[in-house]
Short mmCIF file of C-alpha atoms in Angstrom, two decimals:
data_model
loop_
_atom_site.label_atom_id
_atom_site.label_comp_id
_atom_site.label_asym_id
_atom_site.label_seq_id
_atom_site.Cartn_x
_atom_site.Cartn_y
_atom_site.Cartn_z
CA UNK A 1 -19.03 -16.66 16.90
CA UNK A 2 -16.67 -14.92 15.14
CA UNK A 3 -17.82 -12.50 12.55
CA UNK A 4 -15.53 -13.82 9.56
CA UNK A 5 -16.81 -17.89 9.90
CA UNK A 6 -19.21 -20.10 8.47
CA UNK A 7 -20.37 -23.35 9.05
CA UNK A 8 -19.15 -26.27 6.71
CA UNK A 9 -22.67 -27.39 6.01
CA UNK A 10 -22.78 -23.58 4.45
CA UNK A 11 -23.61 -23.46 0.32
CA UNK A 12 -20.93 -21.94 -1.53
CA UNK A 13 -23.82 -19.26 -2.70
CA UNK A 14 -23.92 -18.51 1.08
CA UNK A 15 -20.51 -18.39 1.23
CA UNK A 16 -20.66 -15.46 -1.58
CA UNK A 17 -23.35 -13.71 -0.01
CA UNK A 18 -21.37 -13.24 3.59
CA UNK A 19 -18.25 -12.68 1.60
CA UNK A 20 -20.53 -9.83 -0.56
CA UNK A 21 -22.12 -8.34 2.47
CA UNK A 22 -19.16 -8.00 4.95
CA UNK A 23 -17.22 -7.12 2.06
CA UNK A 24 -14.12 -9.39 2.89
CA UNK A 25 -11.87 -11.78 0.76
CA UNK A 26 -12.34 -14.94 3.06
CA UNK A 27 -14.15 -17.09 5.75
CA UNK A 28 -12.90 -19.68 8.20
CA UNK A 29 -14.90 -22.81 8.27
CA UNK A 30 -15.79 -23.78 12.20
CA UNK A 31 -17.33 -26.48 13.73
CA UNK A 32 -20.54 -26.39 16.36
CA UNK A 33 -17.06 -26.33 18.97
CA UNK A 34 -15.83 -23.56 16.99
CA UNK A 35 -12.99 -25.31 16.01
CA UNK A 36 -11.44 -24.07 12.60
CA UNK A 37 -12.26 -26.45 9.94
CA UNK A 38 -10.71 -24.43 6.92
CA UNK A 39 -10.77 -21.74 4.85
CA UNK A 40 -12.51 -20.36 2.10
CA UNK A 41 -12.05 -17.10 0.02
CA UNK A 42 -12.62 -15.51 -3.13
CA UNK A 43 -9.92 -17.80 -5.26
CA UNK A 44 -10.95 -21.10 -3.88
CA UNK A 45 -15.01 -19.81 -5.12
CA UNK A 46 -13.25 -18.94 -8.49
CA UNK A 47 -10.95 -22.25 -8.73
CA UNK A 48 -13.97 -24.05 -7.91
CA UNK A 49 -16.67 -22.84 -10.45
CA UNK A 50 -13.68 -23.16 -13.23
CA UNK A 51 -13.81 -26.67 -12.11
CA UNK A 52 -16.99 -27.37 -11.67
CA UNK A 53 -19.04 -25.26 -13.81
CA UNK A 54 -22.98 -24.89 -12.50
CA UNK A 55 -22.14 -28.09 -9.82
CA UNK A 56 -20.41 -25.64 -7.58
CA UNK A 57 -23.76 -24.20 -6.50
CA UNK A 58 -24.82 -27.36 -4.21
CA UNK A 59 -21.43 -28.01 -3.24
CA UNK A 60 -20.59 -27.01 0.42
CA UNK A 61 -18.19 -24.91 2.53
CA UNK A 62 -16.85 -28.17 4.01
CA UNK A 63 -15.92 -29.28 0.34
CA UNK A 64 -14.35 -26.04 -1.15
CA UNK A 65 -12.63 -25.02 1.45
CA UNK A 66 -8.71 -25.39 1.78
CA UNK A 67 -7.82 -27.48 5.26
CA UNK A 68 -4.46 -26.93 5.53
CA UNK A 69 -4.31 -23.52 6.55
CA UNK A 70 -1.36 -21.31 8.66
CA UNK A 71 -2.09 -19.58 11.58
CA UNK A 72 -0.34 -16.67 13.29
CA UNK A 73 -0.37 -16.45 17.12
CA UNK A 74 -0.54 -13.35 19.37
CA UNK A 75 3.27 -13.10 19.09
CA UNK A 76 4.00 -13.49 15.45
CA UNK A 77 5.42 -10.28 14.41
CA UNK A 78 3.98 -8.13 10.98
CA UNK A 79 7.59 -8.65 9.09
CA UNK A 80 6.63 -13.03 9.98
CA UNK A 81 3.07 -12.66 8.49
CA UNK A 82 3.79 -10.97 5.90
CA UNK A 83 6.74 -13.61 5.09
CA UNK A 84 4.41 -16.40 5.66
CA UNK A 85 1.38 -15.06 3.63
CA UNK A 86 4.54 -13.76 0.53
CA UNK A 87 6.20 -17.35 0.24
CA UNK A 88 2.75 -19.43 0.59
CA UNK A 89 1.08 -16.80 -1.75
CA UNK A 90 -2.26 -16.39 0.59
CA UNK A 91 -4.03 -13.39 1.57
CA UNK A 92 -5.71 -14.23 5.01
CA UNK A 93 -3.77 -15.16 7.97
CA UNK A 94 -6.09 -17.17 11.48
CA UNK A 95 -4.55 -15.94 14.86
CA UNK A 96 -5.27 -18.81 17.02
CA UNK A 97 -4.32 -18.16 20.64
CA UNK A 98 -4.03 -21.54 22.55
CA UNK A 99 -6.56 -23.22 20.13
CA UNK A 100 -8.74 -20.32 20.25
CA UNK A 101 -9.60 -18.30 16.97
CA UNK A 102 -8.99 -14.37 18.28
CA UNK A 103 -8.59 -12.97 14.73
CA UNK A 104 -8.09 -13.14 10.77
CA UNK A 105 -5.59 -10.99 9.68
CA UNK A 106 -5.63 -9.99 6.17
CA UNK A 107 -2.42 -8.82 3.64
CA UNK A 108 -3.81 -5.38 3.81
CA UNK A 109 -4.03 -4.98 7.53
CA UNK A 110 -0.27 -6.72 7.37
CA UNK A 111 0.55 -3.92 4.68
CA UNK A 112 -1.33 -1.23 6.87
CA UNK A 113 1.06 -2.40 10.00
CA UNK A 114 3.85 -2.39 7.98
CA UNK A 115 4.01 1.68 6.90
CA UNK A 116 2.79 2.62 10.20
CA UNK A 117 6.38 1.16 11.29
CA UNK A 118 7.91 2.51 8.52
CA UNK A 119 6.17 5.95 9.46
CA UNK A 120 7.52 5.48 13.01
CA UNK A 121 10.99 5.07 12.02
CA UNK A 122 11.18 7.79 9.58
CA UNK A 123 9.57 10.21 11.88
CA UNK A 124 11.94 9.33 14.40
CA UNK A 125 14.97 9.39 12.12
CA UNK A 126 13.86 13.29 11.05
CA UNK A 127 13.41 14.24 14.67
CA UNK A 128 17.00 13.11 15.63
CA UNK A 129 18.28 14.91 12.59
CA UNK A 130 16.57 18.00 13.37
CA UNK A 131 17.70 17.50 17.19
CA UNK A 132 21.29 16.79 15.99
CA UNK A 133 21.70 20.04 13.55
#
């Protein structure tokens, strides 16, 4: 199973706990067929406790946890991630490769990505300058 997932039967304090001890902003929510269920992360824990006060303690993955969720494939680029995760204002991207969870991205690895390109380009943009003089 994928290191990042929970089951939906899962407590919303053990939710917190895995969040608190792998030290990451969100889980997906699978099924026994490892199917993805949902998500859950850090805002949907806050949302939920401002809703429902002390209640939010029995309540379960399966209920917090947002269902419609977008997924990236192996061939989305980092500019269509990031553009996906900007205009639906989310922080954790699934990659699902023909129905199979391979990965969660999250906006930092997407931000990571993104000045290693930028790197890339200016580095080769100084070395054709230099070539050129």
């Amino acid at each position: 199973m994928y290191q990042r997932t929970i089951a939906p039967t899962a407590t919303v304090p053990d939710v917190a706990v895995l969040l608190a001890e792998r030290r990451i902003g969100a889980v997906l929510v699978i099924d026994h067929e490892e199917q993805m269920l949902g998500i859950v992360s850090e805002r949907d824990i806050v949302r939920c406790l401002a809703a429902n006060g002390a209640r939010m303690l029995e309540m379960t993955a399966g209920q917090l946890m947002t269902r419609a969720v977008q997924v990236a494939n192996p061939g989305t680029t980092v500019n269509e991630a990031m553009q996906l995760m900007t205009v639906g204002r989310f922080r954790h991207l699934p990659v699902i490769d023909h129905g199979t969870l391979i990965g969660l991205i999250s906006i930092g690895d997407v931000v990571k990505a993104r000045i290693m390109q930028q790197d890339t380009v200016v580095e080769s943009l100084t070395a054709y300058v230099a070539g050129s003089a």
